[in-house]
CSV table of C-alpha atoms in Angstrom, one decimal:
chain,number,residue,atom,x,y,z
A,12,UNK,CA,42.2,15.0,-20.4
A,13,UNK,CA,42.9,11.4,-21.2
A,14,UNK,CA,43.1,8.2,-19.2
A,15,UNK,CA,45.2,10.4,-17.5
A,16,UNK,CA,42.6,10.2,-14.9
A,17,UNK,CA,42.8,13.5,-16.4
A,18,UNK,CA,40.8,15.7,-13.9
A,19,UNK,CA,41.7,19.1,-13.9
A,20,UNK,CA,44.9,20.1,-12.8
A,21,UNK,CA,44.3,23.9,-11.9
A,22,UNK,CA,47.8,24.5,-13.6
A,23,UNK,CA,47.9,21.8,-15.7
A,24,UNK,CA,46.5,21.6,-19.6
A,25,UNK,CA,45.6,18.1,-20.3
A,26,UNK,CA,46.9,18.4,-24.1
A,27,UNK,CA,50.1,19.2,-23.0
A,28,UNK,CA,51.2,22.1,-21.3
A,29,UNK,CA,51.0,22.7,-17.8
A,30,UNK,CA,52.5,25.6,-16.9
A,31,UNK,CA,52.7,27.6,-13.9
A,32,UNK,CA,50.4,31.3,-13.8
A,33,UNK,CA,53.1,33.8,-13.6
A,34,UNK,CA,54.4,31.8,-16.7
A,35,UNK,CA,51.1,32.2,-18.3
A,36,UNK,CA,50.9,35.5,-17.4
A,37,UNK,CA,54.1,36.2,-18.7
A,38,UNK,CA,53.2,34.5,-22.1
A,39,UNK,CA,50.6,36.7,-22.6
A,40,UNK,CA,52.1,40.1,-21.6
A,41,UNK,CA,55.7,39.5,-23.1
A,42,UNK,CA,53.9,40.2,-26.8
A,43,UNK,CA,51.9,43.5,-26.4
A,44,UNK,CA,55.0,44.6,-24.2
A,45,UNK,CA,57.1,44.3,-27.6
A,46,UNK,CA,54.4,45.3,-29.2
A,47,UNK,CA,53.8,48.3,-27.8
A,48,UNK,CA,57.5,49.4,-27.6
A,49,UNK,CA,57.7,49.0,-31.4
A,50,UNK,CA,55.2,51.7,-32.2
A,51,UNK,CA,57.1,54.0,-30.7
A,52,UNK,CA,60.3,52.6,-32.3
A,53,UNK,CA,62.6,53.6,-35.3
A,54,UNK,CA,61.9,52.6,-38.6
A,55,UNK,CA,64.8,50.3,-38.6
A,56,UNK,CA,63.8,48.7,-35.2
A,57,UNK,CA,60.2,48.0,-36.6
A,58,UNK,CA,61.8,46.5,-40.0
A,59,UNK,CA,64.0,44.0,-37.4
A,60,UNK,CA,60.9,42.9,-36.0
A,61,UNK,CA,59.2,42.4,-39.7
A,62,UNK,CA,62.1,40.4,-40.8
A,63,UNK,CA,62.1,38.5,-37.5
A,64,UNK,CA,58.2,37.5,-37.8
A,65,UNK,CA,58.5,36.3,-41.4
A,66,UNK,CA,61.5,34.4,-40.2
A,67,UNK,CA,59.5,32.6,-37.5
A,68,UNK,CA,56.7,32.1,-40.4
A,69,UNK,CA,58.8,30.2,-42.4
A,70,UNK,CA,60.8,28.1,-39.5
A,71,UNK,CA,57.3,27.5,-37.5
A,72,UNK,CA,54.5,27.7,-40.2
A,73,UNK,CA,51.9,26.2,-37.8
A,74,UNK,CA,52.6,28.2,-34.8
A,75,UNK,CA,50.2,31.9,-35.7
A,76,UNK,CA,47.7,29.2,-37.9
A,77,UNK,CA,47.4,27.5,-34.2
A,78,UNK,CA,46.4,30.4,-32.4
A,79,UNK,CA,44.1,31.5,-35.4
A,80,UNK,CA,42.0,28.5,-35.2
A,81,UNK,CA,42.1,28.4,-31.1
A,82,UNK,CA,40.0,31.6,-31.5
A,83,UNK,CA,38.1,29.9,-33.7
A,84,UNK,CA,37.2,26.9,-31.2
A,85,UNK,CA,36.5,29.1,-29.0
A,86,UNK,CA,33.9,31.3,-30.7
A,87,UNK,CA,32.2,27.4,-32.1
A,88,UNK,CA,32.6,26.6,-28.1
A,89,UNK,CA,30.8,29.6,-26.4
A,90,UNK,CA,28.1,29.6,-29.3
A,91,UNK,CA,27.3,25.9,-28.2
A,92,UNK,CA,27.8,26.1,-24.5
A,93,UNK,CA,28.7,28.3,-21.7
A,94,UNK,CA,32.2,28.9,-21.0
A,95,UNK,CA,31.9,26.6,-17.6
A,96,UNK,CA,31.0,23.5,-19.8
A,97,UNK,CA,34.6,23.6,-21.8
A,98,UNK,CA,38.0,22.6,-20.4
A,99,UNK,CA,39.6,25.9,-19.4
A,100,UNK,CA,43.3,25.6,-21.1
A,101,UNK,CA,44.3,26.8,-24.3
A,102,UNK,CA,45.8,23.3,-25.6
A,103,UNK,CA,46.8,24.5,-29.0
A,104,UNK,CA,49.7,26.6,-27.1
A,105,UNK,CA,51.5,23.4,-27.4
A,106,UNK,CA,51.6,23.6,-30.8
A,107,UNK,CA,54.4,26.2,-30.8
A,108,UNK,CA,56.5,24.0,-28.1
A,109,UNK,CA,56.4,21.0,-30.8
A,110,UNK,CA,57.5,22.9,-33.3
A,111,UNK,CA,60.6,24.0,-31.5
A,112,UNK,CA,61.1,20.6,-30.6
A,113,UNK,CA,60.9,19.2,-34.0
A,114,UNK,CA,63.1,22.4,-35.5
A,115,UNK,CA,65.8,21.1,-32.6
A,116,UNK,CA,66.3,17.8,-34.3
A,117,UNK,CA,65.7,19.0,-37.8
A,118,UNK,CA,62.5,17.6,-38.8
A,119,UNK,CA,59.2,18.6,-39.6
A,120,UNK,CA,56.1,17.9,-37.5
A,121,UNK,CA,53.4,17.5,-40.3
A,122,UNK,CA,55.8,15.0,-42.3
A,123,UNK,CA,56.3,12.5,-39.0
A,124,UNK,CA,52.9,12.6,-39.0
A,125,UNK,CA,52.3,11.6,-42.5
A,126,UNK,CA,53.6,7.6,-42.4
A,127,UNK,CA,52.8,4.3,-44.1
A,128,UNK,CA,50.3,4.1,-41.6
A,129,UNK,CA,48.5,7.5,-42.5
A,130,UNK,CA,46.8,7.6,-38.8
A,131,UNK,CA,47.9,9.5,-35.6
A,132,UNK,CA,46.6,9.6,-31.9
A,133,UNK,CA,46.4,12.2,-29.2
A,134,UNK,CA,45.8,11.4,-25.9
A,135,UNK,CA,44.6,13.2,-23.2
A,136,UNK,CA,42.8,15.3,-25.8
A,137,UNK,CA,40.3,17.0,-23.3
A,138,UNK,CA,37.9,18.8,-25.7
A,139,UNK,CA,40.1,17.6,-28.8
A,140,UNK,CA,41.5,20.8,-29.9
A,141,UNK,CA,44.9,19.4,-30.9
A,142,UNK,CA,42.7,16.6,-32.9
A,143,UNK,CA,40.8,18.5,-34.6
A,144,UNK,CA,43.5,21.0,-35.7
A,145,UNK,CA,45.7,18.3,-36.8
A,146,UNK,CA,43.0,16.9,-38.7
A,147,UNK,CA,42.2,20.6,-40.2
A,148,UNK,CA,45.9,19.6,-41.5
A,149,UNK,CA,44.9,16.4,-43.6
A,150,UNK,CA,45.6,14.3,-41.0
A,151,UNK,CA,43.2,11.1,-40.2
A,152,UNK,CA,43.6,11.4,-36.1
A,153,UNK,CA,42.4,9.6,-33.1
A,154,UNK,CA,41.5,12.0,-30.1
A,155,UNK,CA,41.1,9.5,-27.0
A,156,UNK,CA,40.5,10.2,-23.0
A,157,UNK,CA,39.3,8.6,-20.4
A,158,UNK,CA,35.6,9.7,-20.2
A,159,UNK,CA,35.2,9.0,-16.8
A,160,UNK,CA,38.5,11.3,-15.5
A,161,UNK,CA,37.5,13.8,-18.5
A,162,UNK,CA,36.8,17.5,-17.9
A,163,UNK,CA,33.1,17.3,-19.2
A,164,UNK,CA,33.0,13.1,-20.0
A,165,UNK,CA,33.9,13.7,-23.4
A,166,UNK,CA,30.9,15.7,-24.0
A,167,UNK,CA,33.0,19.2,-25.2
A,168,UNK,CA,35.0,16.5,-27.9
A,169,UNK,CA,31.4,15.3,-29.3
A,170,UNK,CA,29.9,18.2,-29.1
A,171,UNK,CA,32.9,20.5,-31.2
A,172,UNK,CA,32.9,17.2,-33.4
A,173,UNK,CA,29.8,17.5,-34.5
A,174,UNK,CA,29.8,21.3,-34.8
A,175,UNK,CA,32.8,21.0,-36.7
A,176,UNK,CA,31.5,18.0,-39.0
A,177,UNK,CA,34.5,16.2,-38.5
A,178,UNK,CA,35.6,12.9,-39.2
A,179,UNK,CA,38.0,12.4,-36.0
A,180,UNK,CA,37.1,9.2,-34.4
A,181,UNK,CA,36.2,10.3,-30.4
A,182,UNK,CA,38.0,7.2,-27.8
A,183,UNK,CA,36.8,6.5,-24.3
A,184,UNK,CA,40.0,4.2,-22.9
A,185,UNK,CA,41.5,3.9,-19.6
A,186,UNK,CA,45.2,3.4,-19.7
A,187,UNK,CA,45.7,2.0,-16.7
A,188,UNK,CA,43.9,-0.9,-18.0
A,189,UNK,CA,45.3,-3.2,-20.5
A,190,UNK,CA,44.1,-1.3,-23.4
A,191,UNK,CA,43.7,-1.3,-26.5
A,192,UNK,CA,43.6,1.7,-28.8
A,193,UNK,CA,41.2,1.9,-31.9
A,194,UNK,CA,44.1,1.2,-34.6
A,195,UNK,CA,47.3,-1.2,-34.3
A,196,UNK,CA,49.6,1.0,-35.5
A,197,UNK,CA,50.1,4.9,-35.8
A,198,UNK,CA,52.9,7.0,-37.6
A,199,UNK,CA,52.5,9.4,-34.7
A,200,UNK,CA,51.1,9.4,-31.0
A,201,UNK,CA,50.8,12.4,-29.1
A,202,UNK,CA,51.1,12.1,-25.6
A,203,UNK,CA,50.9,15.8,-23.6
A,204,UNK,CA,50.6,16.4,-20.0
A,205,UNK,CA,49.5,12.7,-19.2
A,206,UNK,CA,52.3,10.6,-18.1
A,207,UNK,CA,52.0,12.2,-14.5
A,208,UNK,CA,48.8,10.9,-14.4
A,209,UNK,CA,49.5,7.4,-14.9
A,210,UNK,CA,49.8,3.9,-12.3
A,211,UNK,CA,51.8,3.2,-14.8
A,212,UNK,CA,53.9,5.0,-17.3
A,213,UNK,CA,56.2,2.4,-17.6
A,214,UNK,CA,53.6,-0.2,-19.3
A,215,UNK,CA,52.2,2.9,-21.3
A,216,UNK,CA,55.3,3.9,-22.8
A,217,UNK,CA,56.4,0.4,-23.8
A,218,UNK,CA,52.8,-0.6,-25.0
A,219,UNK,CA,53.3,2.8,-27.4
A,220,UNK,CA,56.4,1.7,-29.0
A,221,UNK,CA,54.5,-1.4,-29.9
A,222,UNK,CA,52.2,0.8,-31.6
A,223,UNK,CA,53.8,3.9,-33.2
A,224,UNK,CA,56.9,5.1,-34.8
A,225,UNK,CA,57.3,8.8,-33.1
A,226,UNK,CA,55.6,10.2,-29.9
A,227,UNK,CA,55.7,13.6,-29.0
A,228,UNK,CA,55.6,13.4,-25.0
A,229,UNK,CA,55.2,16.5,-21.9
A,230,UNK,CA,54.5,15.8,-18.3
A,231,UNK,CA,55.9,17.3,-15.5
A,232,UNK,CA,59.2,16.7,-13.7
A,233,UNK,CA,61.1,18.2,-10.6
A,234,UNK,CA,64.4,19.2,-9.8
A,235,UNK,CA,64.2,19.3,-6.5
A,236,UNK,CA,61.9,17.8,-3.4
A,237,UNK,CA,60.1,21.1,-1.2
A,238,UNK,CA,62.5,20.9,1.2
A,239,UNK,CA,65.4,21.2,-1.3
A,240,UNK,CA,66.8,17.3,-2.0
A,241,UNK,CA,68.3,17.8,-5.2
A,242,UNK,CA,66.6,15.2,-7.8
A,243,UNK,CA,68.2,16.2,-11.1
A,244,UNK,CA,70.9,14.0,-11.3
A,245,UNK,CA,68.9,10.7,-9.7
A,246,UNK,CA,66.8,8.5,-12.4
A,247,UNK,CA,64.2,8.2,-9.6
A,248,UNK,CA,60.6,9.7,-9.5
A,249,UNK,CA,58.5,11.2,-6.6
A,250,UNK,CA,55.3,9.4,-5.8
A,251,UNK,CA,52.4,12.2,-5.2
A,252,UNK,CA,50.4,11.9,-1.8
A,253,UNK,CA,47.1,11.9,-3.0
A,254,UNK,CA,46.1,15.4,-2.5
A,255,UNK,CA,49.6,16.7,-2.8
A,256,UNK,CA,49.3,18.4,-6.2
A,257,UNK,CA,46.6,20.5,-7.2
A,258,UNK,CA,44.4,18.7,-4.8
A,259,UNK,CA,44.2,16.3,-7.3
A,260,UNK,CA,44.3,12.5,-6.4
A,261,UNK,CA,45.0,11.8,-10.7
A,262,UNK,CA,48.3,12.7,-10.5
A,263,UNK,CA,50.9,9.8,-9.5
A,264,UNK,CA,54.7,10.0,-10.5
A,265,UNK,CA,57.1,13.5,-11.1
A,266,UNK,CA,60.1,12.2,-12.4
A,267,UNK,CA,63.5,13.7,-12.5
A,268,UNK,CA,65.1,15.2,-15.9
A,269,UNK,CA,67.3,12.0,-15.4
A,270,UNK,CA,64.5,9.4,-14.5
A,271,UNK,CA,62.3,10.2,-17.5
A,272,UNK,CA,64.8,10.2,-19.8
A,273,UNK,CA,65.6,6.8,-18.5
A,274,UNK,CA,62.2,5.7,-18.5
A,275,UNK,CA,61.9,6.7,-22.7
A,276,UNK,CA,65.1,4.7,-22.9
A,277,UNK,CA,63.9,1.6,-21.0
A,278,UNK,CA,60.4,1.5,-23.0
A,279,UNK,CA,62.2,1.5,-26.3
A,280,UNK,CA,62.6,5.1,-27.7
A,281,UNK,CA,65.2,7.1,-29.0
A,282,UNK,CA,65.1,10.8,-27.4
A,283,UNK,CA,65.3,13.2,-30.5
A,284,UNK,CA,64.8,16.0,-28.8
A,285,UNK,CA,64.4,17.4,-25.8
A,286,UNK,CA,63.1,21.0,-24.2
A,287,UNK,CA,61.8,22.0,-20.5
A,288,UNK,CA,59.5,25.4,-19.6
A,289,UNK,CA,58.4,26.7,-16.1
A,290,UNK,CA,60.8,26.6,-13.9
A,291,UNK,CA,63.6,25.0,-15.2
A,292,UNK,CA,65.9,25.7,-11.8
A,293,UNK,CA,64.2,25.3,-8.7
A,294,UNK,CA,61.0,23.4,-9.6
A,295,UNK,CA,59.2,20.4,-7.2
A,296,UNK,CA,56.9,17.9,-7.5
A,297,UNK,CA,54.1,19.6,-6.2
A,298,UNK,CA,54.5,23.3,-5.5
A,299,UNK,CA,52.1,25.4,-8.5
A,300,UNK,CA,54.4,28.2,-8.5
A,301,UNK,CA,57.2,26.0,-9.1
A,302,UNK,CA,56.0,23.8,-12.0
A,303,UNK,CA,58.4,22.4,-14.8
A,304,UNK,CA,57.3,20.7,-18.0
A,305,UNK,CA,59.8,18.4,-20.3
A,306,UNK,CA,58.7,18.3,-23.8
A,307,UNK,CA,60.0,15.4,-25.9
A,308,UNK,CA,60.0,14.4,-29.7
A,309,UNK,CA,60.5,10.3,-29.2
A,310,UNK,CA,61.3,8.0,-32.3
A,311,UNK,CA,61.1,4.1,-32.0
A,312,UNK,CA,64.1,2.3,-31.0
A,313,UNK,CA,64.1,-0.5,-33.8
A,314,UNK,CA,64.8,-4.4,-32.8
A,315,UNK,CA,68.5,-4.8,-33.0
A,316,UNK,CA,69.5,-8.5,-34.1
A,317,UNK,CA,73.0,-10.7,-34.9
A,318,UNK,CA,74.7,-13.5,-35.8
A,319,UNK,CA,78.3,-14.3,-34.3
A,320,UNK,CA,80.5,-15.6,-36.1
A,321,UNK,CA,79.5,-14.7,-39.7
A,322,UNK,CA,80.8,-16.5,-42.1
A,323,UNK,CA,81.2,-19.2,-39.8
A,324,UNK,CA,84.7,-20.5,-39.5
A,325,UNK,CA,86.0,-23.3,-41.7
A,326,UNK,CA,86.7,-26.6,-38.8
A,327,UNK,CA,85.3,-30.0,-38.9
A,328,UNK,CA,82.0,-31.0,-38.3
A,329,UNK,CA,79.2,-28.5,-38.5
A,330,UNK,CA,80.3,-25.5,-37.5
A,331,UNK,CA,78.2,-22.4,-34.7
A,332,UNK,CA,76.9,-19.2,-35.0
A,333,UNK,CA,75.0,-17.6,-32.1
A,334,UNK,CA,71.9,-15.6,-32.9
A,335,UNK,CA,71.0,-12.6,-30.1
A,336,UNK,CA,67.8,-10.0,-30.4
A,337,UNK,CA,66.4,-7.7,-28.4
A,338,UNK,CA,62.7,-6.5,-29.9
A,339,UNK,CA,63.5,-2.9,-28.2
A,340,UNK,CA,59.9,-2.5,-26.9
A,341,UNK,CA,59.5,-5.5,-24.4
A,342,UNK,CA,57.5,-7.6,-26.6
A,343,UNK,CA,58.4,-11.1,-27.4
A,344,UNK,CA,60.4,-11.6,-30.6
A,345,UNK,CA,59.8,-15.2,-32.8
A,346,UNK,CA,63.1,-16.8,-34.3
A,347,UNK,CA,62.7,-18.6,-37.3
A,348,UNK,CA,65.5,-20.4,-39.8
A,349,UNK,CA,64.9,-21.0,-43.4
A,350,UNK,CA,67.7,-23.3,-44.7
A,351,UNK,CA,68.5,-22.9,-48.4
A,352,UNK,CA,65.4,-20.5,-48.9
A,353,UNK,CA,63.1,-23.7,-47.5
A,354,UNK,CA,60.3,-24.1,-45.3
A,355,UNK,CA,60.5,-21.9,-42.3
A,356,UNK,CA,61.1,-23.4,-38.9
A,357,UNK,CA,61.0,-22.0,-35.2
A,358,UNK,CA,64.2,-22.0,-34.1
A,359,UNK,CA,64.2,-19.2,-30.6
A,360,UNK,CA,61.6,-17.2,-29.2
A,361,UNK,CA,61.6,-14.1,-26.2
A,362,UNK,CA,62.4,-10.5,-26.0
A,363,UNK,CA,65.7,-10.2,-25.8
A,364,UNK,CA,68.2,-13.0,-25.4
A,365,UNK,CA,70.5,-15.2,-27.7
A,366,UNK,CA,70.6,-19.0,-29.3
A,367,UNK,CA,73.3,-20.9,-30.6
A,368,UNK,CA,73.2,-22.9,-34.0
A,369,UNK,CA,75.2,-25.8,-34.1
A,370,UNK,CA,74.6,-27.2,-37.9
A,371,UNK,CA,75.6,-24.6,-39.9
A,372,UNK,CA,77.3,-26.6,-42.9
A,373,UNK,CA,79.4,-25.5,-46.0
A,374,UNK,CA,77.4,-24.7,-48.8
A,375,UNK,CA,74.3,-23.7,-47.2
A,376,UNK,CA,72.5,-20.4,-46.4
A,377,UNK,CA,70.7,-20.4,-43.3
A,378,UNK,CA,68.5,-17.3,-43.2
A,379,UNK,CA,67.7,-16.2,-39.4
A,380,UNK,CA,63.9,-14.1,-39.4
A,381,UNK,CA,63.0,-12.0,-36.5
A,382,UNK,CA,59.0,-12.2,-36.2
A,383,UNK,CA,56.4,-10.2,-33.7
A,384,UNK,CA,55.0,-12.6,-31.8
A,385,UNK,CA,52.2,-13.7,-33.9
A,386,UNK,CA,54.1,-14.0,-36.4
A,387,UNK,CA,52.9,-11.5,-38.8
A,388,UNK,CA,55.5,-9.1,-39.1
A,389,UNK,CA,59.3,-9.2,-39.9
A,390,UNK,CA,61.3,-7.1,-37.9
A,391,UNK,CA,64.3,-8.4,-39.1
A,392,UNK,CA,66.7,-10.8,-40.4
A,393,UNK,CA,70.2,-11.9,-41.4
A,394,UNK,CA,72.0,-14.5,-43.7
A,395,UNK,CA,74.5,-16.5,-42.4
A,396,UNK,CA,76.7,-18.9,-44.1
A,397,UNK,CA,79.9,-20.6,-43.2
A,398,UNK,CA,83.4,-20.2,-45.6
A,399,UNK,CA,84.9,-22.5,-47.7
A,400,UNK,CA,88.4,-22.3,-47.1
């Protein structure tokens, strides 16, 4: 799994899903349950269950091509190393969750992942399954972990890599440093089953947003402490004793439904969409059986940024204008002014705050430019000018 200090979480699957075994064992005998009472079923019964599975074709497309090519790492997988070597969890599960997820906000997955910057990410990729099925899509992708936390050190990604011939670049980076990630920017990070095993999701999720336009985000929350505190309606998380969960001293913070969603707002993201699995009712921070996952489809918050007044007023003397920003994702923000489209000057600088002008004259356009802080990207800006009469 990634960074995550991704060990294995017996429940847990480092690409994303973590769920709880009489959930997986219901996941699997739900279908040959239907299954089997079809057979047996009227004609017009087994037609209702034809129409329904083109249905789900068309709204999911990638969901039955996910399960077709997990068979498919696993038969390349046990013809390169026993079954012991690999990371045990079947990551591309997932890929039906973020499907639903996109479907709830009415978008589709492959075309978020398709941006200017034609590159995605997934981290906490354990062998890289999700990686290399998103590059089997056309995708140019990024699998990174922390080799050190990893299942097998990385070794299952390199070794399906090259067994696959594929291109996907292979990242050993420990987020609880102050990373880096191999490219600046990304059209879409993925982000599954690892924020629970961060020091520090806060500086993760904020660093992201600096980074890429849409993350799809799991991790595990709780609705309740073991002795029955209610949680759910507190924007708080529970802090892990070390062996607390799964035995497992890589897992840190369980937030609340209400504290992650205030953490993806504090970090500067928009929630899109939102779903849970497990047990959505009575679940805790650390109990196996009682395991919830939140699923999220996250799109940058963009920098917001304003003049007041604008036009300026008519009065005499110069008139004012006051100039406030707030760059979303934490980062510091670079004011600049050009006056009547002239050289540029540095007029404010910080992540969010405001500055007043005090020379805005009649006749003149004084356009306000909201940098990054090297001053290499425009984020914004806005013309002001002051009125005649």
């Amino acid at each position: 799994m990634t960074q995550k200090q991704l060990r294995v979480d017996q429940n847990s699957n480092a690409s994303g899903t973590t769920l709880t075994e009489t959930f997986r064992q219901f996941y699997d005998w739900l279908p040959r349950v239907l299954c089997n009472r079809l057979e047996g079923a009227p004609a017009a019964f087994r037609e209702l269950e034809r129409n329904r599975k083109t249905r789900e074709r068309t709204t999911y497309p990638l969901r039955q091509l996910a399960r077709t090519t997990q068979q498919n790492f696993w038969e390349i997988k046990l013809a390169e190393r026993p079954k012991s070597f690999w990371y045990p969890y079947s990551t591309l599960r997932n890929v039906a969750v973020l499907e639903e997820l996109c479907s709830k906000a009415d978008v589709n997955l492959l075309e978020l992942c398709r941006g200017v910057h034609e590159k995605v990410a997934d981290i906490g990729a354990a062998d890289g399954d999700l990686a290399f099925f998103l590059e089997k899509l056309g995708l140019s992708v990024e699998a990174i972990d922390n080799e050190y936390t990893n299942f097998n050190r990385l070794e299952g990604a390199r070794t399906l890599k090259k067994a696959l011939n594929s291109s996907v670049a292979i990242l050993s980076i420990d987020l609880d440093s102050q990373f880096t990630l191999g490219a600046q920017k990304y059209d879409a990070i993925f982000l599954l089953g690892t924020l629970y095993h961060l020091k520090n999701p806060f500086f993760v999720l904020e660093s992201l947003a600096r980074m890429a336009k849409y993350c799809f985000l799991s991790t595990r929350i709780a609705r309740q402490t073991a002795d029955g505190a209610p949680l759910t309606s507190h924007p708080v998380a529970y802090l892990l004793e070390p062996r607390e969960c799964n035995n497992d001293d890589t897992n840190f913070w369980i937030f609340s439904d209400q504290g992650l969603k205030r953490l993806i707002d504090r970090t500067g993201w928009n929630l899109l969409s939102y779903l849970t699995i497990g047990d959505t009712t009575t679940s805790t921070p650390a109990d196996p059986q009682r395991d919830e996952r939140a699923f999220c489809l996250l799109k940058k918050r963009p920098p917001s940024f304003s003049a007041s007044p604008n036009p300026v007023p008519v009065g005499e003397g110069p008139g004012t204008t006051t100039v406030s920003w707030d760059t979303a994702d934490g980062s510091i923000g670079r004011i600049y002014v050009s006056v009547n489209r002239g050289q540029e000057l540095l007029f404010a600088d910080g992540h969010r705050s405001s500055a007043s002008a005090y020379w805005i004259e009649t006749g003149s356009e004084y356009e306000f430019r909201l940098y990054n802080s090297d001053h290499t990207e425009l984020l914004a800006k806005v013309t002001v000018t002051r009125k005649t009469k």
